[in-house]
Tab-separated table of C-alpha atoms in Angstrom:
chain	number	residue	atom	x	y	z
A	1	UNK	CA	98.017	201.270	-2.007
A	2	UNK	CA	101.120	200.178	-0.140
A	3	UNK	CA	102.890	202.761	1.958
A	4	UNK	CA	106.653	202.701	1.905
A	5	UNK	CA	108.965	204.527	4.184
A	6	UNK	CA	112.363	205.872	3.315
A	7	UNK	CA	115.284	204.027	4.803
A	8	UNK	CA	116.865	205.843	7.718
A	9	UNK	CA	120.067	207.679	6.874
A	10	UNK	CA	123.272	205.762	7.534
A	11	UNK	CA	124.893	206.459	10.879
A	12	UNK	CA	127.393	209.272	10.859
A	13	UNK	CA	130.965	208.892	12.059
A	14	UNK	CA	130.780	212.504	13.192
A	15	UNK	CA	130.253	213.199	16.875
A	16	UNK	CA	126.834	214.627	17.689
A	17	UNK	CA	128.440	217.949	18.635
A	18	UNK	CA	130.155	218.384	15.244
A	19	UNK	CA	128.807	221.118	13.028
A	20	UNK	CA	127.198	220.188	9.715
A	21	UNK	CA	129.341	219.940	6.591
A	22	UNK	CA	129.942	223.268	4.858
A	23	UNK	CA	129.158	221.633	1.474
A	24	UNK	CA	125.892	222.722	-0.098
A	25	UNK	CA	123.126	220.125	-0.455
A	26	UNK	CA	123.364	218.159	-3.705
A	27	UNK	CA	120.365	219.943	-5.288
A	28	UNK	CA	122.023	223.308	-4.639
A	29	UNK	CA	125.345	222.052	-6.007
A	30	UNK	CA	123.738	221.271	-9.372
A	31	UNK	CA	122.608	224.872	-9.697
A	32	UNK	CA	125.824	226.378	-8.271
A	33	UNK	CA	127.153	228.731	-10.923
A	34	UNK	CA	130.684	228.413	-9.497
A	35	UNK	CA	130.735	224.696	-10.300
A	36	UNK	CA	129.307	225.316	-13.769
A	37	UNK	CA	131.888	228.043	-14.392
A	38	UNK	CA	134.697	225.688	-13.361
A	39	UNK	CA	133.462	222.802	-15.509
A	40	UNK	CA	133.031	225.181	-18.449
A	41	UNK	CA	136.828	225.484	-18.454
A	42	UNK	CA	136.922	221.900	-19.709
A	43	UNK	CA	134.111	222.278	-22.239
A	44	UNK	CA	136.105	224.129	-24.871
A	45	UNK	CA	138.404	221.800	-26.759
A	46	UNK	CA	141.494	224.000	-26.694
A	47	UNK	CA	141.247	225.635	-23.253
A	48	UNK	CA	142.943	222.796	-21.319
A	49	UNK	CA	145.582	222.396	-24.039
A	50	UNK	CA	146.487	226.103	-23.994
A	51	UNK	CA	146.545	226.166	-20.195
A	52	UNK	CA	148.796	223.101	-20.058
A	53	UNK	CA	151.197	224.658	-22.586
A	54	UNK	CA	151.372	227.870	-20.547
A	55	UNK	CA	151.836	225.876	-17.340
A	56	UNK	CA	155.159	224.700	-18.799
A	57	UNK	CA	156.333	228.287	-19.400
A	58	UNK	CA	155.219	231.734	-20.538
A	59	UNK	CA	155.187	232.104	-24.315
A	60	UNK	CA	154.354	234.577	-27.028
A	61	UNK	CA	151.475	233.736	-29.344
A	62	UNK	CA	153.568	232.237	-32.145
A	63	UNK	CA	155.571	230.054	-29.745
A	64	UNK	CA	152.338	228.942	-28.077
A	65	UNK	CA	150.770	228.044	-31.413
A	66	UNK	CA	153.902	226.127	-32.433
A	67	UNK	CA	153.934	224.243	-29.116
A	68	UNK	CA	150.276	223.260	-29.464
A	69	UNK	CA	150.087	222.536	-33.189
A	70	UNK	CA	146.881	221.912	-35.155
A	71	UNK	CA	145.087	225.026	-33.900
A	72	UNK	CA	144.101	227.812	-36.249
A	73	UNK	CA	145.136	231.354	-35.455
A	74	UNK	CA	141.460	232.369	-35.214
A	75	UNK	CA	140.620	229.614	-32.712
A	76	UNK	CA	143.764	230.375	-30.699
A	77	UNK	CA	142.730	234.030	-30.520
A	78	UNK	CA	139.225	233.112	-29.332
A	79	UNK	CA	140.682	230.723	-26.765
A	80	UNK	CA	143.118	233.322	-25.437
A	81	UNK	CA	140.341	235.927	-25.185
A	82	UNK	CA	138.125	233.482	-23.267
A	83	UNK	CA	140.915	232.437	-20.874
A	84	UNK	CA	141.921	236.052	-20.264
A	85	UNK	CA	138.286	237.017	-19.581
A	86	UNK	CA	138.122	234.121	-17.093
A	87	UNK	CA	141.171	235.456	-15.255
A	88	UNK	CA	143.345	232.429	-16.052
A	89	UNK	CA	145.955	234.092	-18.273
A	90	UNK	CA	147.500	237.520	-18.719
A	91	UNK	CA	149.046	239.205	-21.745
A	92	UNK	CA	152.099	241.312	-20.989
A	93	UNK	CA	152.870	243.681	-23.860
A	94	UNK	CA	156.570	244.091	-24.584
A	95	UNK	CA	158.255	247.311	-25.664
A	96	UNK	CA	160.182	245.571	-28.402
A	97	UNK	CA	159.954	246.295	-32.103
A	98	UNK	CA	157.716	244.836	-33.251
A	99	UNK	CA	155.687	244.752	-30.048
A	100	UNK	CA	154.493	241.364	-28.890
A	101	UNK	CA	152.535	239.933	-26.009
A	102	UNK	CA	153.898	237.342	-23.619
A	103	UNK	CA	151.173	235.029	-22.363
A	104	UNK	CA	151.368	233.721	-18.796
A	105	UNK	CA	149.164	231.937	-16.318
A	106	UNK	CA	147.723	233.973	-13.483
A	107	UNK	CA	147.769	232.478	-9.975
A	108	UNK	CA	144.181	231.355	-10.661
A	109	UNK	CA	145.293	229.679	-13.900
A	110	UNK	CA	148.205	227.988	-12.158
A	111	UNK	CA	145.908	226.655	-9.431
A	112	UNK	CA	143.552	225.272	-12.099
A	113	UNK	CA	146.412	223.583	-13.975
A	114	UNK	CA	148.019	222.095	-10.888
A	115	UNK	CA	144.709	221.097	-9.275
A	116	UNK	CA	141.733	219.873	-11.298
A	117	UNK	CA	143.483	219.741	-14.683
A	118	UNK	CA	146.369	217.716	-13.222
A	119	UNK	CA	143.891	215.383	-11.506
A	120	UNK	CA	142.023	214.900	-14.785
A	121	UNK	CA	145.302	214.205	-16.581
A	122	UNK	CA	146.288	211.649	-13.946
A	123	UNK	CA	142.888	209.976	-14.244
A	124	UNK	CA	143.126	209.928	-18.059
A	125	UNK	CA	146.627	208.452	-17.872
A	126	UNK	CA	145.305	205.606	-15.722
A	127	UNK	CA	141.866	205.078	-17.289
A	128	UNK	CA	142.041	206.684	-20.746
A	129	UNK	CA	142.438	203.421	-22.662
A	130	UNK	CA	139.504	201.874	-20.769
A	131	UNK	CA	137.420	204.958	-21.528
A	132	UNK	CA	138.289	204.827	-25.238
A	133	UNK	CA	137.541	201.085	-25.358
A	134	UNK	CA	134.157	201.637	-23.721
A	135	UNK	CA	133.364	204.499	-26.074
A	136	UNK	CA	134.385	202.377	-29.086
A	137	UNK	CA	132.112	199.567	-27.935
A	138	UNK	CA	129.214	202.018	-27.809
A	139	UNK	CA	128.111	201.242	-31.384
A	140	UNK	CA	126.594	204.404	-32.836
A	141	UNK	CA	128.617	206.462	-30.391
A	142	UNK	CA	131.987	205.135	-31.520
A	143	UNK	CA	134.979	207.219	-30.555
A	144	UNK	CA	136.494	209.327	-33.300
A	145	UNK	CA	140.132	210.154	-33.829
A	146	UNK	CA	139.350	213.654	-32.528
A	147	UNK	CA	137.951	212.308	-29.266
A	148	UNK	CA	140.929	209.998	-28.870
A	149	UNK	CA	143.325	212.904	-29.389
A	150	UNK	CA	141.360	215.014	-26.889
A	151	UNK	CA	141.546	212.400	-24.148
A	152	UNK	CA	145.225	211.793	-24.791
A	153	UNK	CA	145.935	215.548	-24.806
A	154	UNK	CA	144.786	215.783	-21.186
A	155	UNK	CA	147.078	212.972	-20.128
A	156	UNK	CA	150.093	214.370	-21.898
A	157	UNK	CA	150.501	211.063	-23.727
A	158	UNK	CA	151.193	211.601	-27.421
A	159	UNK	CA	148.945	209.865	-29.912
A	160	UNK	CA	150.687	206.691	-31.179
A	161	UNK	CA	150.482	207.815	-34.815
A	162	UNK	CA	152.201	211.110	-34.279
């Protein structure tokens, strides 16, 4: 049996007196429910689309649905319920006849849109075509029109066919 030793860690640029990084160790990060909760915001197909539409301006449900297009009323309702439960949007009931609700981002929703969602959109704008090409070359895992529309929705780039 041959004994191997682990390579020493690379030298740190930090002075010896500096305190350790506040980031959790990688194995703790994987189990961190805060990270999972944040990434879950991208797991539902319509969540980022609805958030991006509300980042432009507050809207009532019908105006939101018209702005998004191709979303059923049932799925929009489920999406709005999920985003409201996550603290990302609010519904302000009006006193008009008939009553309606105006949907708006909360400060938490705005920070998500202008932070990680914007960064993802920027990345998709730069690398989206490369990603789609790689996915298409994957054989059995070829990209579908739905996946292409999803990637392009994040970047704000309209699909060439419509």
